[in-house]
mmCIF file with all atom_site columns, C-alpha atoms in Angstrom:
data_model
loop_
_atom_site.group_PDB
_atom_site.id
_atom_site.type_symbol
_atom_site.label_atom_id
_atom_site.label_alt_id
_atom_site.label_comp_id
_atom_site.label_asym_id
_atom_site.label_entity_id
_atom_site.label_seq_id
_atom_site.pdbx_PDB_ins_code
_atom_site.Cartn_x
_atom_site.Cartn_y
_atom_site.Cartn_z
_atom_site.occupancy
_atom_site.B_iso_or_equiv
_atom_site.pdbx_formal_charge
_atom_site.auth_seq_id
_atom_site.auth_comp_id
_atom_site.auth_asym_id
_atom_site.auth_atom_id
_atom_site.pdbx_PDB_model_num
ATOM 1   C CA . UNK A 1 1   ? 151.282 99.496  -114.572 1.00 0.00 ? 63  UNK A CA 1
ATOM 2   C CA . UNK A 1 2   ? 152.666 101.232 -111.509 1.00 0.00 ? 64  UNK A CA 1
ATOM 3   C CA . UNK A 1 3   ? 150.361 100.810 -108.551 1.00 0.00 ? 65  UNK A CA 1
ATOM 4   C CA . UNK A 1 4   ? 149.384 103.702 -106.321 1.00 0.00 ? 66  UNK A CA 1
ATOM 5   C CA . UNK A 1 5   ? 151.218 102.188 -103.406 1.00 0.00 ? 67  UNK A CA 1
ATOM 6   C CA . UNK A 1 6   ? 154.459 103.256 -105.074 1.00 0.00 ? 68  UNK A CA 1
ATOM 7   C CA . UNK A 1 7   ? 153.225 106.666 -106.257 1.00 0.00 ? 69  UNK A CA 1
ATOM 8   C CA . UNK A 1 8   ? 151.816 108.123 -103.075 1.00 0.00 ? 70  UNK A CA 1
ATOM 9   C CA . UNK A 1 9   ? 150.895 111.773 -102.978 1.00 0.00 ? 71  UNK A CA 1
ATOM 10  C CA . UNK A 1 10  ? 153.187 112.464 -100.053 1.00 0.00 ? 72  UNK A CA 1
ATOM 11  C CA . UNK A 1 11  ? 155.657 115.276 -99.508  1.00 0.00 ? 73  UNK A CA 1
ATOM 12  C CA . UNK A 1 12  ? 158.282 112.812 -98.323  1.00 0.00 ? 74  UNK A CA 1
ATOM 13  C CA . UNK A 1 13  ? 161.369 112.566 -100.483 1.00 0.00 ? 75  UNK A CA 1
ATOM 14  C CA . UNK A 1 14  ? 161.864 109.300 -102.335 1.00 0.00 ? 76  UNK A CA 1
ATOM 15  C CA . UNK A 1 15  ? 162.656 106.530 -101.708 1.00 0.00 ? 77  UNK A CA 1
ATOM 16  C CA . UNK A 1 16  ? 159.736 105.752 -99.407  1.00 0.00 ? 78  UNK A CA 1
ATOM 17  C CA . UNK A 1 17  ? 160.406 103.160 -96.712  1.00 0.00 ? 79  UNK A CA 1
ATOM 18  C CA . UNK A 1 18  ? 158.028 100.201 -96.844  1.00 0.00 ? 80  UNK A CA 1
ATOM 19  C CA . UNK A 1 19  ? 157.358 98.430  -93.554  1.00 0.00 ? 81  UNK A CA 1
ATOM 20  C CA . UNK A 1 20  ? 156.995 94.640  -93.725  1.00 0.00 ? 82  UNK A CA 1
ATOM 21  C CA . UNK A 1 21  ? 154.951 92.946  -91.012  1.00 0.00 ? 83  UNK A CA 1
ATOM 22  C CA . UNK A 1 22  ? 152.396 90.213  -90.503  1.00 0.00 ? 84  UNK A CA 1
ATOM 23  C CA . UNK A 1 23  ? 148.822 90.515  -89.310  1.00 0.00 ? 85  UNK A CA 1
ATOM 24  C CA . UNK A 1 24  ? 149.125 87.067  -87.696  1.00 0.00 ? 86  UNK A CA 1
ATOM 25  C CA . UNK A 1 25  ? 152.124 84.987  -86.677  1.00 0.00 ? 87  UNK A CA 1
ATOM 26  C CA . UNK A 1 26  ? 150.150 81.805  -87.399  1.00 0.00 ? 88  UNK A CA 1
ATOM 27  C CA . UNK A 1 27  ? 149.968 79.762  -90.585  1.00 0.00 ? 89  UNK A CA 1
ATOM 28  C CA . UNK A 1 28  ? 147.759 80.541  -93.579  1.00 0.00 ? 90  UNK A CA 1
ATOM 29  C CA . UNK A 1 29  ? 144.051 80.102  -92.804  1.00 0.00 ? 91  UNK A CA 1
ATOM 30  C CA . UNK A 1 30  ? 143.541 77.959  -95.938  1.00 0.00 ? 92  UNK A CA 1
ATOM 31  C CA . UNK A 1 31  ? 146.525 75.702  -95.318  1.00 0.00 ? 93  UNK A CA 1
ATOM 32  C CA . UNK A 1 32  ? 145.609 73.100  -97.957  1.00 0.00 ? 94  UNK A CA 1
ATOM 33  C CA . UNK A 1 33  ? 147.531 73.884  -101.150 1.00 0.00 ? 95  UNK A CA 1
ATOM 34  C CA . UNK A 1 34  ? 149.393 70.740  -102.143 1.00 0.00 ? 96  UNK A CA 1
ATOM 35  C CA . UNK A 1 35  ? 152.406 72.685  -103.425 1.00 0.00 ? 97  UNK A CA 1
ATOM 36  C CA . UNK A 1 36  ? 152.809 74.950  -100.374 1.00 0.00 ? 98  UNK A CA 1
ATOM 37  C CA . UNK A 1 37  ? 156.082 74.854  -98.436  1.00 0.00 ? 99  UNK A CA 1
ATOM 38  C CA . UNK A 1 38  ? 155.253 77.785  -96.157  1.00 0.00 ? 100 UNK A CA 1
ATOM 39  C CA . UNK A 1 39  ? 153.024 76.326  -93.446  1.00 0.00 ? 101 UNK A CA 1
ATOM 40  C CA . UNK A 1 40  ? 155.635 73.788  -92.325  1.00 0.00 ? 102 UNK A CA 1
ATOM 41  C CA . UNK A 1 41  ? 157.600 76.593  -90.657  1.00 0.00 ? 103 UNK A CA 1
ATOM 42  C CA . UNK A 1 42  ? 154.843 77.367  -88.140  1.00 0.00 ? 104 UNK A CA 1
ATOM 43  C CA . UNK A 1 43  ? 154.755 75.521  -84.838  1.00 0.00 ? 105 UNK A CA 1
ATOM 44  C CA . UNK A 1 44  ? 151.237 76.761  -83.996  1.00 0.00 ? 106 UNK A CA 1
ATOM 45  C CA . UNK A 1 45  ? 148.750 74.591  -85.934  1.00 0.00 ? 107 UNK A CA 1
ATOM 46  C CA . UNK A 1 46  ? 145.839 76.980  -85.333  1.00 0.00 ? 108 UNK A CA 1
ATOM 47  C CA . UNK A 1 47  ? 144.505 79.247  -88.046  1.00 0.00 ? 109 UNK A CA 1
ATOM 48  C CA . UNK A 1 48  ? 144.675 83.051  -87.589  1.00 0.00 ? 110 UNK A CA 1
ATOM 49  C CA . UNK A 1 49  ? 141.946 84.698  -85.539  1.00 0.00 ? 111 UNK A CA 1
ATOM 50  C CA . UNK A 1 50  ? 140.519 88.192  -85.903  1.00 0.00 ? 112 UNK A CA 1
ATOM 51  C CA . UNK A 1 51  ? 140.802 88.554  -82.130  1.00 0.00 ? 113 UNK A CA 1
ATOM 52  C CA . UNK A 1 52  ? 144.591 88.562  -82.455  1.00 0.00 ? 114 UNK A CA 1
ATOM 53  C CA . UNK A 1 53  ? 144.361 92.026  -83.976  1.00 0.00 ? 115 UNK A CA 1
ATOM 54  C CA . UNK A 1 54  ? 143.451 93.573  -80.658  1.00 0.00 ? 116 UNK A CA 1
ATOM 55  C CA . UNK A 1 55  ? 145.980 91.828  -78.407  1.00 0.00 ? 117 UNK A CA 1
ATOM 56  C CA . UNK A 1 56  ? 148.492 94.018  -76.614  1.00 0.00 ? 118 UNK A CA 1
ATOM 57  C CA . UNK A 1 57  ? 151.142 92.866  -79.076  1.00 0.00 ? 119 UNK A CA 1
ATOM 58  C CA . UNK A 1 58  ? 148.658 92.301  -81.894  1.00 0.00 ? 120 UNK A CA 1
ATOM 59  C CA . UNK A 1 59  ? 148.722 93.634  -85.429  1.00 0.00 ? 121 UNK A CA 1
ATOM 60  C CA . UNK A 1 60  ? 147.056 96.948  -84.627  1.00 0.00 ? 122 UNK A CA 1
ATOM 61  C CA . UNK A 1 61  ? 149.617 97.718  -81.946  1.00 0.00 ? 123 UNK A CA 1
ATOM 62  C CA . UNK A 1 62  ? 152.413 96.929  -84.400  1.00 0.00 ? 124 UNK A CA 1
ATOM 63  C CA . UNK A 1 63  ? 150.797 99.030  -87.128  1.00 0.00 ? 125 UNK A CA 1
ATOM 64  C CA . UNK A 1 64  ? 150.496 101.968 -84.742  1.00 0.00 ? 126 UNK A CA 1
ATOM 65  C CA . UNK A 1 65  ? 154.169 101.532 -83.865  1.00 0.00 ? 127 UNK A CA 1
ATOM 66  C CA . UNK A 1 66  ? 155.134 101.591 -87.550  1.00 0.00 ? 128 UNK A CA 1
ATOM 67  C CA . UNK A 1 67  ? 153.066 104.747 -88.105  1.00 0.00 ? 129 UNK A CA 1
ATOM 68  C CA . UNK A 1 68  ? 154.611 106.311 -85.027  1.00 0.00 ? 130 UNK A CA 1
ATOM 69  C CA . UNK A 1 69  ? 158.050 105.566 -86.471  1.00 0.00 ? 131 UNK A CA 1
ATOM 70  C CA . UNK A 1 70  ? 157.163 107.452 -89.640  1.00 0.00 ? 132 UNK A CA 1
ATOM 71  C CA . UNK A 1 71  ? 156.121 104.672 -92.006  1.00 0.00 ? 133 UNK A CA 1
ATOM 72  C CA . UNK A 1 72  ? 153.328 105.505 -94.425  1.00 0.00 ? 134 UNK A CA 1
ATOM 73  C CA . UNK A 1 73  ? 153.492 102.378 -96.601  1.00 0.00 ? 135 UNK A CA 1
ATOM 74  C CA . UNK A 1 74  ? 153.083 98.848  -95.229  1.00 0.00 ? 136 UNK A CA 1
ATOM 75  C CA . UNK A 1 75  ? 153.175 95.393  -96.767  1.00 0.00 ? 137 UNK A CA 1
ATOM 76  C CA . UNK A 1 76  ? 151.363 92.643  -94.878  1.00 0.00 ? 138 UNK A CA 1
ATOM 77  C CA . UNK A 1 77  ? 153.426 89.529  -95.537  1.00 0.00 ? 139 UNK A CA 1
ATOM 78  C CA . UNK A 1 78  ? 150.880 86.908  -94.401  1.00 0.00 ? 140 UNK A CA 1
ATOM 79  C CA . UNK A 1 79  ? 150.524 84.086  -96.929  1.00 0.00 ? 141 UNK A CA 1
ATOM 80  C CA . UNK A 1 80  ? 146.808 84.881  -97.243  1.00 0.00 ? 142 UNK A CA 1
ATOM 81  C CA . UNK A 1 81  ? 144.431 87.100  -95.268  1.00 0.00 ? 143 UNK A CA 1
ATOM 82  C CA . UNK A 1 82  ? 140.824 85.898  -95.038  1.00 0.00 ? 144 UNK A CA 1
ATOM 83  C CA . UNK A 1 83  ? 137.985 88.245  -96.069  1.00 0.00 ? 145 UNK A CA 1
ATOM 84  C CA . UNK A 1 84  ? 136.487 88.220  -92.553  1.00 0.00 ? 146 UNK A CA 1
ATOM 85  C CA . UNK A 1 85  ? 139.870 89.043  -91.048  1.00 0.00 ? 147 UNK A CA 1
ATOM 86  C CA . UNK A 1 86  ? 140.333 91.909  -93.499  1.00 0.00 ? 148 UNK A CA 1
ATOM 87  C CA . UNK A 1 87  ? 136.901 93.350  -92.674  1.00 0.00 ? 149 UNK A CA 1
ATOM 88  C CA . UNK A 1 88  ? 137.824 93.580  -89.005  1.00 0.00 ? 150 UNK A CA 1
ATOM 89  C CA . UNK A 1 89  ? 141.262 94.995  -89.764  1.00 0.00 ? 151 UNK A CA 1
ATOM 90  C CA . UNK A 1 90  ? 139.925 97.627  -92.162  1.00 0.00 ? 152 UNK A CA 1
ATOM 91  C CA . UNK A 1 91  ? 137.213 98.816  -89.793  1.00 0.00 ? 153 UNK A CA 1
ATOM 92  C CA . UNK A 1 92  ? 139.737 99.108  -86.988  1.00 0.00 ? 154 UNK A CA 1
ATOM 93  C CA . UNK A 1 93  ? 142.161 101.090 -89.166  1.00 0.00 ? 155 UNK A CA 1
ATOM 94  C CA . UNK A 1 94  ? 139.391 103.519 -90.102  1.00 0.00 ? 156 UNK A CA 1
ATOM 95  C CA . UNK A 1 95  ? 138.043 103.857 -86.556  1.00 0.00 ? 157 UNK A CA 1
ATOM 96  C CA . UNK A 1 96  ? 141.500 104.490 -85.087  1.00 0.00 ? 158 UNK A CA 1
ATOM 97  C CA . UNK A 1 97  ? 142.330 107.134 -87.668  1.00 0.00 ? 159 UNK A CA 1
ATOM 98  C CA . UNK A 1 98  ? 145.196 105.088 -89.114  1.00 0.00 ? 160 UNK A CA 1
ATOM 99  C CA . UNK A 1 99  ? 143.684 104.639 -92.567  1.00 0.00 ? 161 UNK A CA 1
ATOM 100 C CA . UNK A 1 100 ? 144.191 108.286 -93.516  1.00 0.00 ? 162 UNK A CA 1
ATOM 101 C CA . UNK A 1 101 ? 147.900 107.966 -92.763  1.00 0.00 ? 163 UNK A CA 1
ATOM 102 C CA . UNK A 1 102 ? 148.617 104.653 -94.495  1.00 0.00 ? 164 UNK A CA 1
ATOM 103 C CA . UNK A 1 103 ? 148.754 102.894 -97.833  1.00 0.00 ? 165 UNK A CA 1
ATOM 104 C CA . UNK A 1 104 ? 149.218 99.127  -97.763  1.00 0.00 ? 166 UNK A CA 1
ATOM 105 C CA . UNK A 1 105 ? 149.224 95.897  -99.749  1.00 0.00 ? 167 UNK A CA 1
ATOM 106 C CA . UNK A 1 106 ? 148.442 92.319  -98.769  1.00 0.00 ? 168 UNK A CA 1
ATOM 107 C CA . UNK A 1 107 ? 148.105 88.784  -100.087 1.00 0.00 ? 169 UNK A CA 1
ATOM 108 C CA . UNK A 1 108 ? 144.824 86.871  -100.182 1.00 0.00 ? 170 UNK A CA 1
ATOM 109 C CA . UNK A 1 109 ? 143.214 83.769  -101.611 1.00 0.00 ? 171 UNK A CA 1
ATOM 110 C CA . UNK A 1 110 ? 140.524 84.416  -104.181 1.00 0.00 ? 172 UNK A CA 1
ATOM 111 C CA . UNK A 1 111 ? 137.196 84.100  -102.359 1.00 0.00 ? 173 UNK A CA 1
ATOM 112 C CA . UNK A 1 112 ? 133.621 84.921  -103.394 1.00 0.00 ? 174 UNK A CA 1
ATOM 113 C CA . UNK A 1 113 ? 133.496 87.544  -100.622 1.00 0.00 ? 175 UNK A CA 1
ATOM 114 C CA . UNK A 1 114 ? 135.911 89.794  -102.516 1.00 0.00 ? 176 UNK A CA 1
ATOM 115 C CA . UNK A 1 115 ? 133.218 90.380  -105.154 1.00 0.00 ? 177 UNK A CA 1
ATOM 116 C CA . UNK A 1 116 ? 131.276 92.323  -102.511 1.00 0.00 ? 178 UNK A CA 1
ATOM 117 C CA . UNK A 1 117 ? 131.279 96.022  -103.436 1.00 0.00 ? 179 UNK A CA 1
ATOM 118 C CA . UNK A 1 118 ? 131.008 97.090  -99.798  1.00 0.00 ? 180 UNK A CA 1
ATOM 119 C CA . UNK A 1 119 ? 134.116 95.103  -98.835  1.00 0.00 ? 181 UNK A CA 1
ATOM 120 C CA . UNK A 1 120 ? 136.065 96.451  -101.814 1.00 0.00 ? 182 UNK A CA 1
ATOM 121 C CA . UNK A 1 121 ? 135.200 100.030 -100.845 1.00 0.00 ? 183 UNK A CA 1
ATOM 122 C CA . UNK A 1 122 ? 136.070 99.336  -97.229  1.00 0.00 ? 184 UNK A CA 1
ATOM 123 C CA . UNK A 1 123 ? 139.485 98.022  -98.284  1.00 0.00 ? 185 UNK A CA 1
ATOM 124 C CA . UNK A 1 124 ? 140.166 101.211 -100.217 1.00 0.00 ? 186 UNK A CA 1
ATOM 125 C CA . UNK A 1 125 ? 138.891 103.429 -97.393  1.00 0.00 ? 187 UNK A CA 1
ATOM 126 C CA . UNK A 1 126 ? 141.240 101.624 -94.998  1.00 0.00 ? 188 UNK A CA 1
ATOM 127 C CA . UNK A 1 127 ? 144.253 102.347 -97.201  1.00 0.00 ? 189 UNK A CA 1
ATOM 128 C CA . UNK A 1 128 ? 144.572 99.125  -99.215  1.00 0.00 ? 190 UNK A CA 1
ATOM 129 C CA . UNK A 1 129 ? 145.963 99.905  -102.669 1.00 0.00 ? 191 UNK A CA 1
ATOM 130 C CA . UNK A 1 130 ? 147.049 96.486  -103.864 1.00 0.00 ? 192 UNK A CA 1
ATOM 131 C CA . UNK A 1 131 ? 145.982 92.882  -103.294 1.00 0.00 ? 193 UNK A CA 1
ATOM 132 C CA . UNK A 1 132 ? 148.057 89.923  -104.450 1.00 0.00 ? 194 UNK A CA 1
ATOM 133 C CA . UNK A 1 133 ? 146.135 86.767  -105.378 1.00 0.00 ? 195 UNK A CA 1
ATOM 134 C CA . UNK A 1 134 ? 147.364 83.238  -106.071 1.00 0.00 ? 196 UNK A CA 1
ATOM 135 C CA . UNK A 1 135 ? 145.053 82.261  -108.916 1.00 0.00 ? 197 UNK A CA 1
ATOM 136 C CA . UNK A 1 136 ? 147.575 79.634  -110.155 1.00 0.00 ? 198 UNK A CA 1
ATOM 137 C CA . UNK A 1 137 ? 145.226 78.215  -112.810 1.00 0.00 ? 199 UNK A CA 1
ATOM 138 C CA . UNK A 1 138 ? 141.709 78.565  -114.190 1.00 0.00 ? 200 UNK A CA 1
ATOM 139 C CA . UNK A 1 139 ? 141.425 74.815  -114.779 1.00 0.00 ? 201 UNK A CA 1
ATOM 140 C CA . UNK A 1 140 ? 139.013 73.186  -112.265 1.00 0.00 ? 202 UNK A CA 1
ATOM 141 C CA . UNK A 1 141 ? 140.809 69.877  -112.794 1.00 0.00 ? 203 UNK A CA 1
ATOM 142 C CA . UNK A 1 142 ? 144.143 71.363  -111.735 1.00 0.00 ? 204 UNK A CA 1
ATOM 143 C CA . UNK A 1 143 ? 142.525 73.346  -108.927 1.00 0.00 ? 205 UNK A CA 1
ATOM 144 C CA . UNK A 1 144 ? 141.300 70.068  -107.451 1.00 0.00 ? 206 UNK A CA 1
ATOM 145 C CA . UNK A 1 145 ? 144.814 68.624  -107.739 1.00 0.00 ? 207 UNK A CA 1
ATOM 146 C CA . UNK A 1 146 ? 146.233 71.690  -106.002 1.00 0.00 ? 208 UNK A CA 1
ATOM 147 C CA . UNK A 1 147 ? 143.495 71.614  -103.331 1.00 0.00 ? 209 UNK A CA 1
ATOM 148 C CA . UNK A 1 148 ? 142.609 75.193  -104.296 1.00 0.00 ? 210 UNK A CA 1
ATOM 149 C CA . UNK A 1 149 ? 139.204 74.477  -105.813 1.00 0.00 ? 211 UNK A CA 1
ATOM 150 C CA . UNK A 1 150 ? 136.247 76.539  -104.608 1.00 0.00 ? 212 UNK A CA 1
ATOM 151 C CA . UNK A 1 151 ? 132.814 75.723  -106.002 1.00 0.00 ? 213 UNK A CA 1
ATOM 152 C CA . UNK A 1 152 ? 131.502 78.432  -108.282 1.00 0.00 ? 214 UNK A CA 1
ATOM 153 C CA . UNK A 1 153 ? 134.783 80.335  -108.419 1.00 0.00 ? 215 UNK A CA 1
ATOM 154 C CA . UNK A 1 154 ? 135.057 80.026  -112.181 1.00 0.00 ? 216 UNK A CA 1
ATOM 155 C CA . UNK A 1 155 ? 136.510 82.496  -114.682 1.00 0.00 ? 217 UNK A CA 1
ATOM 156 C CA . UNK A 1 156 ? 133.413 84.693  -114.573 1.00 0.00 ? 218 UNK A CA 1
ATOM 157 C CA . UNK A 1 157 ? 133.548 84.872  -110.766 1.00 0.00 ? 219 UNK A CA 1
ATOM 158 C CA . UNK A 1 158 ? 137.280 85.659  -110.741 1.00 0.00 ? 220 UNK A CA 1
ATOM 159 C CA . UNK A 1 159 ? 136.762 88.397  -113.332 1.00 0.00 ? 221 UNK A CA 1
ATOM 160 C CA . UNK A 1 160 ? 133.938 89.860  -111.234 1.00 0.00 ? 222 UNK A CA 1
ATOM 161 C CA . UNK A 1 161 ? 136.225 89.987  -108.182 1.00 0.00 ? 223 UNK A CA 1
ATOM 162 C CA . UNK A 1 162 ? 139.039 91.712  -110.063 1.00 0.00 ? 224 UNK A CA 1
ATOM 163 C CA . UNK A 1 163 ? 136.680 94.238  -111.639 1.00 0.00 ? 225 UNK A CA 1
ATOM 164 C CA . UNK A 1 164 ? 135.000 94.980  -108.300 1.00 0.00 ? 226 UNK A CA 1
ATOM 165 C CA . UNK A 1 165 ? 138.326 95.732  -106.650 1.00 0.00 ? 227 UNK A CA 1
ATOM 166 C CA . UNK A 1 166 ? 139.441 97.794  -109.626 1.00 0.00 ? 228 UNK A CA 1
ATOM 167 C CA . UNK A 1 167 ? 136.266 99.895  -109.498 1.00 0.00 ? 229 UNK A CA 1
ATOM 168 C CA . UNK A 1 168 ? 136.952 100.584 -105.812 1.00 0.00 ? 230 UNK A CA 1
ATOM 169 C CA . UNK A 1 169 ? 140.506 101.736 -106.548 1.00 0.00 ? 231 UNK A CA 1
ATOM 170 C CA . UNK A 1 170 ? 142.313 98.639  -105.307 1.00 0.00 ? 232 UNK A CA 1
ATOM 171 C CA . UNK A 1 171 ? 145.041 97.355  -107.623 1.00 0.00 ? 233 UNK A CA 1
ATOM 172 C CA . UNK A 1 172 ? 145.627 93.635  -108.142 1.00 0.00 ? 234 UNK A CA 1
ATOM 173 C CA . UNK A 1 173 ? 148.564 91.351  -108.794 1.00 0.00 ? 235 UNK A CA 1
ATOM 174 C CA . UNK A 1 174 ? 147.815 87.781  -109.925 1.00 0.00 ? 236 UNK A CA 1
ATOM 175 C CA . UNK A 1 175 ? 150.247 84.906  -109.508 1.00 0.00 ? 237 UNK A CA 1
ATOM 176 C CA . UNK A 1 176 ? 149.993 81.964  -111.914 1.00 0.00 ? 238 UNK A CA 1
ATOM 177 C CA . UNK A 1 177 ? 151.699 78.569  -111.681 1.00 0.00 ? 239 UNK A CA 1
ATOM 178 C CA . UNK A 1 178 ? 152.992 76.779  -114.759 1.00 0.00 ? 240 UNK A CA 1
ATOM 179 C CA . UNK A 1 179 ? 154.321 73.238  -115.052 1.00 0.00 ? 241 UNK A CA 1
ATOM 180 C CA . UNK A 1 180 ? 152.301 71.765  -112.181 1.00 0.00 ? 242 UNK A CA 1
ATOM 181 C CA . UNK A 1 181 ? 152.478 67.946  -112.444 1.00 0.00 ? 243 UNK A CA 1
ATOM 182 C CA . UNK A 1 182 ? 149.711 66.788  -114.767 1.00 0.00 ? 244 UNK A CA 1
ATOM 183 C CA . UNK A 1 183 ? 149.096 70.179  -116.348 1.00 0.00 ? 245 UNK A CA 1
ATOM 184 C CA . UNK A 1 184 ? 148.211 70.092  -120.057 1.00 0.00 ? 246 UNK A CA 1
ATOM 185 C CA . UNK A 1 185 ? 149.500 72.763  -122.474 1.00 0.00 ? 247 UNK A CA 1
ATOM 186 C CA . UNK A 1 186 ? 146.029 74.017  -123.392 1.00 0.00 ? 248 UNK A CA 1
ATOM 187 C CA . UNK A 1 187 ? 145.222 74.568  -119.700 1.00 0.00 ? 249 UNK A CA 1
ATOM 188 C CA . UNK A 1 188 ? 148.236 76.834  -119.266 1.00 0.00 ? 250 UNK A CA 1
ATOM 189 C CA . UNK A 1 189 ? 147.398 78.747  -122.453 1.00 0.00 ? 251 UNK A CA 1
ATOM 190 C CA . UNK A 1 190 ? 143.793 79.217  -121.315 1.00 0.00 ? 252 UNK A CA 1
ATOM 191 C CA . UNK A 1 191 ? 144.918 80.509  -117.908 1.00 0.00 ? 253 UNK A CA 1
ATOM 192 C CA . UNK A 1 192 ? 147.359 83.023  -119.366 1.00 0.00 ? 254 UNK A CA 1
ATOM 193 C CA . UNK A 1 193 ? 144.884 84.158  -122.030 1.00 0.00 ? 255 UNK A CA 1
ATOM 194 C CA . UNK A 1 194 ? 142.180 84.742  -119.431 1.00 0.00 ? 256 UNK A CA 1
ATOM 195 C CA . UNK A 1 195 ? 144.498 86.606  -117.092 1.00 0.00 ? 257 UNK A CA 1
ATOM 196 C CA . UNK A 1 196 ? 145.982 88.901  -119.727 1.00 0.00 ? 258 UNK A CA 1
ATOM 197 C CA . UNK A 1 197 ? 142.557 89.659  -121.203 1.00 0.00 ? 259 UNK A CA 1
ATOM 198 C CA . UNK A 1 198 ? 141.012 90.677  -117.894 1.00 0.00 ? 260 UNK A CA 1
ATOM 199 C CA . UNK A 1 199 ? 143.982 92.516  -116.425 1.00 0.00 ? 261 UNK A CA 1
ATOM 200 C CA . UNK A 1 200 ? 144.620 94.498  -119.605 1.00 0.00 ? 262 UNK A CA 1
ATOM 201 C CA . UNK A 1 201 ? 141.293 96.246  -119.032 1.00 0.00 ? 263 UNK A CA 1
ATOM 202 C CA . UNK A 1 202 ? 142.037 97.183  -115.410 1.00 0.00 ? 264 UNK A CA 1
ATOM 203 C CA . UNK A 1 203 ? 144.090 99.935  -113.794 1.00 0.00 ? 265 UNK A CA 1
ATOM 204 C CA . UNK A 1 204 ? 147.121 99.035  -111.703 1.00 0.00 ? 266 UNK A CA 1
ATOM 205 C CA . UNK A 1 205 ? 146.942 95.318  -112.537 1.00 0.00 ? 267 UNK A CA 1
ATOM 206 C CA . UNK A 1 206 ? 149.883 92.970  -113.041 1.00 0.00 ? 268 UNK A CA 1
ATOM 207 C CA . UNK A 1 207 ? 150.562 89.237  -113.135 1.00 0.00 ? 269 UNK A CA 1
ATOM 208 C CA . UNK A 1 208 ? 153.480 86.842  -112.848 1.00 0.00 ? 270 UNK A CA 1
ATOM 209 C CA . UNK A 1 209 ? 153.751 83.393  -114.426 1.00 0.00 ? 271 UNK A CA 1
ATOM 210 C CA . UNK A 1 210 ? 155.749 81.279  -111.990 1.00 0.00 ? 272 UNK A CA 1
ATOM 211 C CA . UNK A 1 211 ? 157.385 77.919  -112.812 1.00 0.00 ? 273 UNK A CA 1
ATOM 212 C CA . UNK A 1 212 ? 156.660 74.940  -110.583 1.00 0.00 ? 274 UNK A CA 1
ATOM 213 C CA . UNK A 1 213 ? 159.763 73.299  -109.144 1.00 0.00 ? 275 UNK A CA 1
ATOM 214 C CA . UNK A 1 214 ? 160.053 70.369  -106.766 1.00 0.00 ? 276 UNK A CA 1
#
């Protein structure tokens, strides 16, 4: 399905320029996934802080600069934005009048907080039209091996998150990982079956089955 971020009701002629920027220049806040090759490129070992948003050269200043340059669509390229960080960002975008002028997408790790209806509605009100999640697998055994396990974040919880965002008008893209060392065929089949079943019932929902490579 085509997400709203690419079908904006704007009078601008296509193609629409999409601005790529980061909310934080630091590594991913989770920083544990055993397969990740991204965090090694950051010299600063600290996790992102919501206070960075309001620095003179912080994310909000950069967003305002993008809007001032005529951009109406942004993609936040951080590896994963934390729910608390997104709450602060969204409130600031609304309060500064930027939300009405923007549509944006971001990446995040699946967290229980995203099942909160209030947060989902806040994301939409702030201009978020797509969230990209690294589910990777629904197998708890593999999640432990990947260091992505979160207690209670089972299939039912993941489905609740995706449906909550969908109801708020936020599209989702789910990344899966196949061929992780030790994965069993039935675990991959179960992950794909779950993902296709849930996403087929949502609007603006897509997924990608990635292959693990060393």
